[in-house]
Coordinates of C-alpha atoms in Angstrom, one line a residue:
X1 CA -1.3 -26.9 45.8
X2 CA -2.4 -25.2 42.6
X3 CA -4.3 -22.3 43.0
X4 CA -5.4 -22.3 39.4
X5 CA -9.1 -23.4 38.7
X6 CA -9.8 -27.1 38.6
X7 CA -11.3 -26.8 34.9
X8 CA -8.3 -25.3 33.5
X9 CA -6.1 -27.7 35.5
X10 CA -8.0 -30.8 33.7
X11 CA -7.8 -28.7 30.3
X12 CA -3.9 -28.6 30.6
X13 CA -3.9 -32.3 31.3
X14 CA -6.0 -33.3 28.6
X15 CA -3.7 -31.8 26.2
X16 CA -1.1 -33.6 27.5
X17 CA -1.9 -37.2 27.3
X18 CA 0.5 -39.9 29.7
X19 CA 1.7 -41.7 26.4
X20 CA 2.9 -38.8 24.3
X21 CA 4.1 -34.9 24.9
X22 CA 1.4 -33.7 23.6
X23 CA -1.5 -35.1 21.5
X24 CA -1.5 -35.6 17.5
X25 CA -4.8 -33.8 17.4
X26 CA -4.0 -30.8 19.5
X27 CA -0.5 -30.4 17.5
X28 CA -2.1 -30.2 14.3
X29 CA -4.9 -27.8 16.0
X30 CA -2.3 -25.4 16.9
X31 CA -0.4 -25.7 13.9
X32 CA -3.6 -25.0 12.1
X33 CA -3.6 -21.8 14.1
X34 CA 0.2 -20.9 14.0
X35 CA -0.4 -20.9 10.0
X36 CA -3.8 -18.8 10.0
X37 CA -2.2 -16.1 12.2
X38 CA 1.0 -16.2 10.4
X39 CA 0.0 -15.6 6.8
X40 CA -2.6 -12.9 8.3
X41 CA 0.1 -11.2 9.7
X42 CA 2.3 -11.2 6.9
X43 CA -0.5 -10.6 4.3
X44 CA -2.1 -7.5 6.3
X45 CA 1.3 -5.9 7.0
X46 CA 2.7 -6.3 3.4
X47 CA -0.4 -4.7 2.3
X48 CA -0.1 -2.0 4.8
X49 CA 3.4 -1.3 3.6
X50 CA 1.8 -1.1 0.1
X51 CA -0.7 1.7 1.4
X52 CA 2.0 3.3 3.0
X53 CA 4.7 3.1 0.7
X54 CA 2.4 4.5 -2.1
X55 CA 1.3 6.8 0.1
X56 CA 4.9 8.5 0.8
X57 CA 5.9 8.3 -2.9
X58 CA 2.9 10.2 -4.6
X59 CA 3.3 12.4 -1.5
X60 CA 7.2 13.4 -2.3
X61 CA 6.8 13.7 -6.1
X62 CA 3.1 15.3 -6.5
X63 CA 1.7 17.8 -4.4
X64 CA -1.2 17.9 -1.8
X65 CA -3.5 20.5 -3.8
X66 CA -3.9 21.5 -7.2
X67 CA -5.7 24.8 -8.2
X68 CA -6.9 24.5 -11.3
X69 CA -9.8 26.8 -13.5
X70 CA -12.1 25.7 -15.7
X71 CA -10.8 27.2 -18.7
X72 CA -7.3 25.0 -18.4
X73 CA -4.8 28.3 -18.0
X74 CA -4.5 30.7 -15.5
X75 CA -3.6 34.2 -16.3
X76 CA -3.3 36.1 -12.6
X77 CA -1.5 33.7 -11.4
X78 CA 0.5 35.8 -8.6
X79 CA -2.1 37.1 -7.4
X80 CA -3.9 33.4 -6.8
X81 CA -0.6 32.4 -5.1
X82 CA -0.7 35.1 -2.5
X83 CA -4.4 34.4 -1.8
X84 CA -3.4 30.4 -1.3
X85 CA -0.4 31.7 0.7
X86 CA -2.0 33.4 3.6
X87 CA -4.1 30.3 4.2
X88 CA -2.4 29.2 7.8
X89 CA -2.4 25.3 6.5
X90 CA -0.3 26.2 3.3
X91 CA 3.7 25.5 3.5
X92 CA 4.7 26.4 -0.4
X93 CA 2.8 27.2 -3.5
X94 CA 4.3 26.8 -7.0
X95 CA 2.9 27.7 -10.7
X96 CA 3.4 24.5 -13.0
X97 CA 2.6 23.5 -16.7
X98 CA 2.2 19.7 -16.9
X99 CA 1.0 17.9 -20.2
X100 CA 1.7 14.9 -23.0
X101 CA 4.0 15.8 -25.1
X102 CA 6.4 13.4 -28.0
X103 CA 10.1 13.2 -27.4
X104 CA 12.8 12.1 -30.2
X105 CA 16.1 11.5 -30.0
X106 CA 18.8 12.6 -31.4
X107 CA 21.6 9.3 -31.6
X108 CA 25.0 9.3 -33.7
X109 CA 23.8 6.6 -35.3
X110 CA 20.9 4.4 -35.8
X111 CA 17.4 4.9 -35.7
X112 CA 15.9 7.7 -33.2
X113 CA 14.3 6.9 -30.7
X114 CA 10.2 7.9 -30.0
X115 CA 8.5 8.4 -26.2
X116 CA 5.3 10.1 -25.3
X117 CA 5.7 11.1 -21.6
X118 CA 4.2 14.1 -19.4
X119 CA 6.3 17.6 -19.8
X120 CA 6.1 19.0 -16.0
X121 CA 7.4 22.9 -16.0
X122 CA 8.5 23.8 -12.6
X123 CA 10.2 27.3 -10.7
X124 CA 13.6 25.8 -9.9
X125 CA 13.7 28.0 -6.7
X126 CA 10.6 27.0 -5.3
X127 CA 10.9 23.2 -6.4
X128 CA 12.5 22.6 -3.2
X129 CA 9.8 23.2 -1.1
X130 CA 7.2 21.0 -3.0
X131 CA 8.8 17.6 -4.5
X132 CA 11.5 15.2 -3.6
X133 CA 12.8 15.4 -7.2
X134 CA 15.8 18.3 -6.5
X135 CA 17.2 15.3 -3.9
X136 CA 16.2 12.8 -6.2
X137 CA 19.0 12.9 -9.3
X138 CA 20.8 10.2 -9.5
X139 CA 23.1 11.5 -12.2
X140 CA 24.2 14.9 -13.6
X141 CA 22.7 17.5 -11.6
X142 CA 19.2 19.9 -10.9
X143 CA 19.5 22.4 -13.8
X144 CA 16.6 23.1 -16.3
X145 CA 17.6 26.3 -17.4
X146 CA 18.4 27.3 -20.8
X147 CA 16.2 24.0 -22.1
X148 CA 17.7 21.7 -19.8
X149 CA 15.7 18.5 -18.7
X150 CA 15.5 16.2 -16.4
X151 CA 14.1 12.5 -16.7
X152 CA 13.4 9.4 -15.0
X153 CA 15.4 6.4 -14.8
X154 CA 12.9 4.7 -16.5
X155 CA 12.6 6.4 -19.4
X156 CA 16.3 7.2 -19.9
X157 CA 16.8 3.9 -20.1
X158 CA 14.1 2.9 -22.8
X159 CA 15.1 6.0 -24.7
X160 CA 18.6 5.0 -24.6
X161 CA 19.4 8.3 -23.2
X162 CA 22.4 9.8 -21.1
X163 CA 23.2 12.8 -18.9
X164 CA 24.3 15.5 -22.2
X165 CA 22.6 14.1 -24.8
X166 CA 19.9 16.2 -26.4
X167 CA 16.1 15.6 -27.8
X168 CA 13.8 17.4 -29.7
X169 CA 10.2 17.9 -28.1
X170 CA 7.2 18.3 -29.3
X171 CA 3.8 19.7 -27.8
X172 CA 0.2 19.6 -29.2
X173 CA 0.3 23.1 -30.0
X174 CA 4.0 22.9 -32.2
X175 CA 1.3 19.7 -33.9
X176 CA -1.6 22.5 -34.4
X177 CA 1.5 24.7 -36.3
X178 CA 2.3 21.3 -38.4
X179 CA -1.3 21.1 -39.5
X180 CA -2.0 24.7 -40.1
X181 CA 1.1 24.8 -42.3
X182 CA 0.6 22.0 -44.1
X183 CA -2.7 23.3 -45.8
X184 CA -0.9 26.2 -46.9
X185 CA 1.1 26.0 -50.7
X186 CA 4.6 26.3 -49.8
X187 CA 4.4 26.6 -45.9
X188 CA 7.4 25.9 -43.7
X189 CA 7.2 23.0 -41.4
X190 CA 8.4 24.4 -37.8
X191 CA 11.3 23.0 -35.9
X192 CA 11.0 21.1 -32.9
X193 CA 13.3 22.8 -30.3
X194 CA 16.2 20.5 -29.0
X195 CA 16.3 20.0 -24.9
X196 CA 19.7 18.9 -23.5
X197 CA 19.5 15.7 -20.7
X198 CA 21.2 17.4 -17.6
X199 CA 20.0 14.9 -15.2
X200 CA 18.5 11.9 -14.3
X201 CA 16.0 11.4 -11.2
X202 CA 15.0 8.6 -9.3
X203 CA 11.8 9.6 -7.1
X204 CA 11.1 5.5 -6.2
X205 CA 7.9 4.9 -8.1
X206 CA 8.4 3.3 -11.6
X207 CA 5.4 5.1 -13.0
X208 CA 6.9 8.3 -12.3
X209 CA 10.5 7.2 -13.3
X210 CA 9.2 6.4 -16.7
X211 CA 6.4 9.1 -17.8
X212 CA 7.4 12.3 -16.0
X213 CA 10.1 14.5 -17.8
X214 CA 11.0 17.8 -15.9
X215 CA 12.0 21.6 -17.4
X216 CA 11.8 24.9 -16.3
X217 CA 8.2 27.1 -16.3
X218 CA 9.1 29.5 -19.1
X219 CA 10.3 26.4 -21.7
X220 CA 7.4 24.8 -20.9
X221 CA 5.1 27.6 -21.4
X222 CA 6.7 28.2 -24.6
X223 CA 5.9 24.6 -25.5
X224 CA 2.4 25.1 -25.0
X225 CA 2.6 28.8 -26.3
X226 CA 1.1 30.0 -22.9
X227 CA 2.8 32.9 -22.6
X228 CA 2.5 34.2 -19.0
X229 CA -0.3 31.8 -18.1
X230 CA 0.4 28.6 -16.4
X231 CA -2.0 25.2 -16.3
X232 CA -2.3 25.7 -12.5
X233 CA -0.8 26.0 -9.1
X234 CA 0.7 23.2 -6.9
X235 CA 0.3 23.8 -3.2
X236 CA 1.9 21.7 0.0
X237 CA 0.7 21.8 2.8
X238 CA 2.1 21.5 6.5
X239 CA -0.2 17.8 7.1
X240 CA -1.2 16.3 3.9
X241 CA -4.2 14.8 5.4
X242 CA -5.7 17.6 6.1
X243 CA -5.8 18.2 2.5
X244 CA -9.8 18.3 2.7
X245 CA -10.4 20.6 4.8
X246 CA -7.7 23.1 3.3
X247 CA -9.4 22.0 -0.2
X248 CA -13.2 23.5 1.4
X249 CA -11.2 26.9 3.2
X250 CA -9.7 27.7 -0.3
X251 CA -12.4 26.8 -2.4
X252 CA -14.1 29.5 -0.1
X253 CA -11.3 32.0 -0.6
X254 CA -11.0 31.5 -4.4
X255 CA -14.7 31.4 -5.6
X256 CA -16.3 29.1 -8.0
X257 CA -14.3 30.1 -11.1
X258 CA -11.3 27.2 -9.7
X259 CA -11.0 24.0 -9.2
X260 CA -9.3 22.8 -6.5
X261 CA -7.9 18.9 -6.7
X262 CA -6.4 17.2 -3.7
X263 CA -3.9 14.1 -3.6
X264 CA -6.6 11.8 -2.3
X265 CA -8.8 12.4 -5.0
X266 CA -6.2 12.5 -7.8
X267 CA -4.6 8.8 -6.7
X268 CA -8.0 7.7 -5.5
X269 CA -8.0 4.9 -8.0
X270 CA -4.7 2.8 -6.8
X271 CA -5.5 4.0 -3.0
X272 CA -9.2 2.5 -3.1
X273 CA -8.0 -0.2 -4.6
X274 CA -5.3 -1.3 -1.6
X275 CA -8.0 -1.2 0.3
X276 CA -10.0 -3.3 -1.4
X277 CA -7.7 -5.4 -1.6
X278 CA -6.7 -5.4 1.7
X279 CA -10.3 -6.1 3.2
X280 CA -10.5 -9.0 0.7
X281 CA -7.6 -10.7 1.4
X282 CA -8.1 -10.6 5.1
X283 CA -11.7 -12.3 4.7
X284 CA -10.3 -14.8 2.5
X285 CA -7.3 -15.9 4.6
X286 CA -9.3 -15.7 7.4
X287 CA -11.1 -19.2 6.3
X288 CA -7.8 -20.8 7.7
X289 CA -8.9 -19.6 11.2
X290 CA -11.9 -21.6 10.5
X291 CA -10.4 -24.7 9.2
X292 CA -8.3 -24.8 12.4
X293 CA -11.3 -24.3 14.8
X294 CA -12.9 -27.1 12.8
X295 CA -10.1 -29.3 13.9
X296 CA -10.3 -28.2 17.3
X297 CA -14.3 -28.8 17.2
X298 CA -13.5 -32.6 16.3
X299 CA -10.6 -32.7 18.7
X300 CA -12.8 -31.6 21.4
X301 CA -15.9 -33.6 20.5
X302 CA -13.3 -36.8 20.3
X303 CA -12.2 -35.7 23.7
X304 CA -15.9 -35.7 25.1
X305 CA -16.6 -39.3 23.7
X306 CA -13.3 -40.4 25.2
X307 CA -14.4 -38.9 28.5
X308 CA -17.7 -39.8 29.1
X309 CA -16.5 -42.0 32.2
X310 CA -14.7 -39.0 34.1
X311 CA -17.0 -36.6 32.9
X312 CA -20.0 -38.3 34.8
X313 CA -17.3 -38.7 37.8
X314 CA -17.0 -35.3 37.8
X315 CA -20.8 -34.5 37.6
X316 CA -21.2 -37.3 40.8
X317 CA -19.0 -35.4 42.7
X318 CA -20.5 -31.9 42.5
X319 CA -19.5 -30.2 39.4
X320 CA -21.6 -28.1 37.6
X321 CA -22.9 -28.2 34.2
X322 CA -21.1 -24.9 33.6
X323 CA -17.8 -25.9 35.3
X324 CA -17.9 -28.9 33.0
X325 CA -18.1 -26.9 30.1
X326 CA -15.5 -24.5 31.2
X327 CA -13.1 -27.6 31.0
X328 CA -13.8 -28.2 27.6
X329 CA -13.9 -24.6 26.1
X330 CA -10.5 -24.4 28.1
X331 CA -9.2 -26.3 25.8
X332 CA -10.1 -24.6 22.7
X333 CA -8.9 -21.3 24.9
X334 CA -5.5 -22.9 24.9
X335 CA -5.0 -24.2 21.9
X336 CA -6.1 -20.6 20.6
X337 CA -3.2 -18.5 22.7
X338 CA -0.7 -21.2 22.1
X339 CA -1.2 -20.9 18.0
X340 CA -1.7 -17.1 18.4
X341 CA 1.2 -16.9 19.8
X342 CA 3.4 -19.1 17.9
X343 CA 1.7 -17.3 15.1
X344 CA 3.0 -14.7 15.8
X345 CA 5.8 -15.0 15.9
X346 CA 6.4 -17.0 12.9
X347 CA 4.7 -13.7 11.1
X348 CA 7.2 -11.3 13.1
X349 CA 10.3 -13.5 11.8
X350 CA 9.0 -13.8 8.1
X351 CA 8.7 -10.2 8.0
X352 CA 12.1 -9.3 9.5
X353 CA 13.3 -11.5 6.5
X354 CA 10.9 -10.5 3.8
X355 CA 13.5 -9.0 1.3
X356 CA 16.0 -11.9 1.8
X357 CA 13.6 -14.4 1.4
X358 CA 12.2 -12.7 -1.7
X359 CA 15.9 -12.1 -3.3
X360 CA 16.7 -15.6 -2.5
X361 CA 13.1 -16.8 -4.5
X362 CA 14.1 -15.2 -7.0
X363 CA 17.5 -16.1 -7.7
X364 CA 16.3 -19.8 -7.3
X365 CA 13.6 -19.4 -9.8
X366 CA 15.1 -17.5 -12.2
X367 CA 12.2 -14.9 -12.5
X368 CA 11.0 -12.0 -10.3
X369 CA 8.3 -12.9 -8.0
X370 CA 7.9 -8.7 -7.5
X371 CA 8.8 -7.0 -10.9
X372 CA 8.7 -3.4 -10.4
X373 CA 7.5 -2.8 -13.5
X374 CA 3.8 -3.7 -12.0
X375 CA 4.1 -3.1 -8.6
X376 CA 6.4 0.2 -8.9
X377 CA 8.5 -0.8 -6.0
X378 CA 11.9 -2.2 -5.9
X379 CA 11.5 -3.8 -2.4
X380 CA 8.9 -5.7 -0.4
X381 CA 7.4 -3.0 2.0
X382 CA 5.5 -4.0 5.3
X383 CA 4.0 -1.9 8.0
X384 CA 3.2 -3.5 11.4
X385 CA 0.2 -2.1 12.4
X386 CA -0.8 -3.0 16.8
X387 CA -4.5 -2.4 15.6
X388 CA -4.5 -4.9 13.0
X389 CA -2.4 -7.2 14.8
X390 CA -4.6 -7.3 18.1
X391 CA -7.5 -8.0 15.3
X392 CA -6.3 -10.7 13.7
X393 CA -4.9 -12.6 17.2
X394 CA -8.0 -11.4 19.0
X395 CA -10.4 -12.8 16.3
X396 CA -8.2 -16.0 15.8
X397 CA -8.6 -16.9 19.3
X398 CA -12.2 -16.4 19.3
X399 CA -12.4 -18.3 17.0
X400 CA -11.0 -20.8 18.5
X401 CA -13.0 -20.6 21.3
X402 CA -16.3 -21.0 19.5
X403 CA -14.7 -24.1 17.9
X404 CA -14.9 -25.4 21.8
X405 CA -18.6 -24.6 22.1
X406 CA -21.0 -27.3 20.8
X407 CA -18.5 -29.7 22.3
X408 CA -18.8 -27.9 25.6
X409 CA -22.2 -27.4 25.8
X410 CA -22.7 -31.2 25.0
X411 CA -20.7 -32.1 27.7
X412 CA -21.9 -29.8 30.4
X413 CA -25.2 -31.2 29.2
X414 CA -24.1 -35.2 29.9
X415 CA -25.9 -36.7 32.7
X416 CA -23.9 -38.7 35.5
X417 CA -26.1 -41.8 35.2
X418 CA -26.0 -41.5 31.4
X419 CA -22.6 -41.3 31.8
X420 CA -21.9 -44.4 34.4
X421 CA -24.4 -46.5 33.0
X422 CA -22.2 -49.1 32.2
X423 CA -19.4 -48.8 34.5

């Protein structure tokens, strides 16, 4: 003899019927389900990934702090660096220039070539401690001295450039020269110094791949006729998200005359966004969840109607109005784990296969369905998180259970003679 509870016993044989397997209605409940959980799944994960993915990019190529001051240069800057250094949270500190500047090439033949990216001037020695980029070339090698400079993927390849070819660079000051000169009778126009290409990076974010070119600190400060001043400091730190509270502890150390800029707030934009995003997309998909408990709510009501005759049986023989309604949200309880489950794992499958699925979309279409050029990413990233997995099974089967309600409530409310009037 069973030993489970009779309502859950009657539940399990109302969803399986004598003439069929299983009913129509309670098949295309739980698929109703399987779907709602699976996209969620998918949807939240992908998105996820994005956060995460975007996350560990800006992370590897830009740093967790900037110090900046007010005036846009910073003269002492040793002497900030050893104050930002003893700060226990600090791994690596690192003067930089960084601003637009115009590049032209320099082909055999044919028209030149004209790209405005950011110039980024860097300490060679110390580089490897605060970016990704000295692991990142993808050809020639990690040498900016002597007007070397490095570039993106990106950009090499709308600039038609190569690894030894050679550019001429211009900054705003070298245009301040231009202008100056030009009101002057018989001025010289100055030469834009010539940069060799010694090696091309790939850092995994398009955006960075195709505005960011790299050269040492001293040809960037000559660019910007800075002399021994720098635009700032770039600091890492041991655990980037702590970033805010080594952001207050240095702003205390430094005094008002900086400015001190952390990751979060820099890429706060694109990050806020994702989340947005996110939130949204969960609300939206979640209306599936409700379509599905709709169908079990007519499924069950349907159910009711066909039972009237045991149901008053039942209520003859001793059950309560409660156990009666057990029986019925039972139902909805079951139809809610089965489809959660299935769910699932539909959702874990799709997101094993993701990338293949994606490549295989797009060779069939002809198009990309994820250009990088917009999304920055070469592949579909996803990040299973428990949390928002328990969410979205836990609220679908809920959900489901509140489909089962009015039903069960109408039922447990049926009265025996109502019931057997006409028996």
């Amino acid at each position: 003899m069973s030993r489970l509870p009779f309502e859950l016993l009657l539940a399990l044989r109302y969803l399986r019927p004598k003439r069929t397997f299983v009913s129509v209605i309670t098949l295309i409940s739980v698929l109703g389900v399987t779907l709602g959980v699976a996209v969620l799944i998918i949807v939240i994960s992908v998105m996820s990934g994005f956060d995460q993915h975007l996350r560990e990019t800006i992370l590897g190529f830009n740093t967790h702090l900037k110090v900046l001051t007010h005036d846009r240069t910073m003269k002492d800057y040793p002497a900030i660096a050893r104050k930002v250094a003893a700060n226990a949270k600090v791994k690596a500190v690192a003067p930089f220039v960084l601003g637009p500047v115009l590049v032209q090439t320099e082909p055999p033949s044919g028209e030149a070539q004209v790209g405005a990216p950011w110039i980024r001037g860097i300490d060679p020695k110390i580089e490897t401690n605060i970016s990704v980029l000295p692991k990142s070339i993808v050809e020639g090698k990690f040498d900016v001295s002597n007007r070397g400079l490095l570039i993106g993927t990106e950009f090499a390849a709308n600039m038609n450039l190569e690894v030894g070819d050679r550019v001429e660079i211009g900054s705003p000051s070298m245009l301040k020269k231009w202008r100056e000169e030009a009101k002057k009778d018989g001025g010289s126009v100055p030469v834009l110094p010539e940069y060799e290409v010694r090696g091309i990076f790939d850092v995994g974010y398009y955006e960075y791949n195709l505005s960011v070119v790299v050269t040492s600190l001293p040809d960037a400060q000559d660019l910007y006729d800075l002399s021994n001043r720098v635009h700032g400091l770039m600091i890492m730190l041991h655990d980037p998200y702590l970033a805010p509270v080594a952001q207050r502890e240095l702003a205390g150390a430094l005094g008002r005359d900086y400015q001190i800029v952390t990751w979060m707030q820099e890429n706060a934009n694109i990050l806020n966004a994702l989340l947005v995003e996110k939130n949204v997309m969960f609300y939206l998909l979640f209306f599936i969840m409700i379509v599905a408990a709709l169908c079990i709510l007519s499924a069950l009501i349907t159910f009711v109607v066909q039972k009237t005759r045991e149901i008053g049986m039942l209520k003859a023989l001793g059950a309560s109005d409660l156990q009666v309604s057990l029986l019925f949200l039972s139902q909805g309880a079951l139809v809610g784990a089965i489809g959660d489950l299935a769910g699932y794992g539909l959702g874990m499958l799709a997101l094993a296969y993701r990338n293949e699925f994606l490549h295989f979309m797009n060779r069939l279409t002809g198009f990309e369905l994820f250009p990088a050029s917009i999304y920055g990413f070469t592949e579909l990233p996803a990040l299973i998180v428990p949390k928002d997995i328990l969410l979205i099974c836990g609220s679908a089967w809920i959900v489901c259970i509140l489909g089962g309600l009015i039903p069960a409530c109408r039922a447990g409310r049926l009265q025996p003679v109502e019931a057997l009037r006409y028996e």
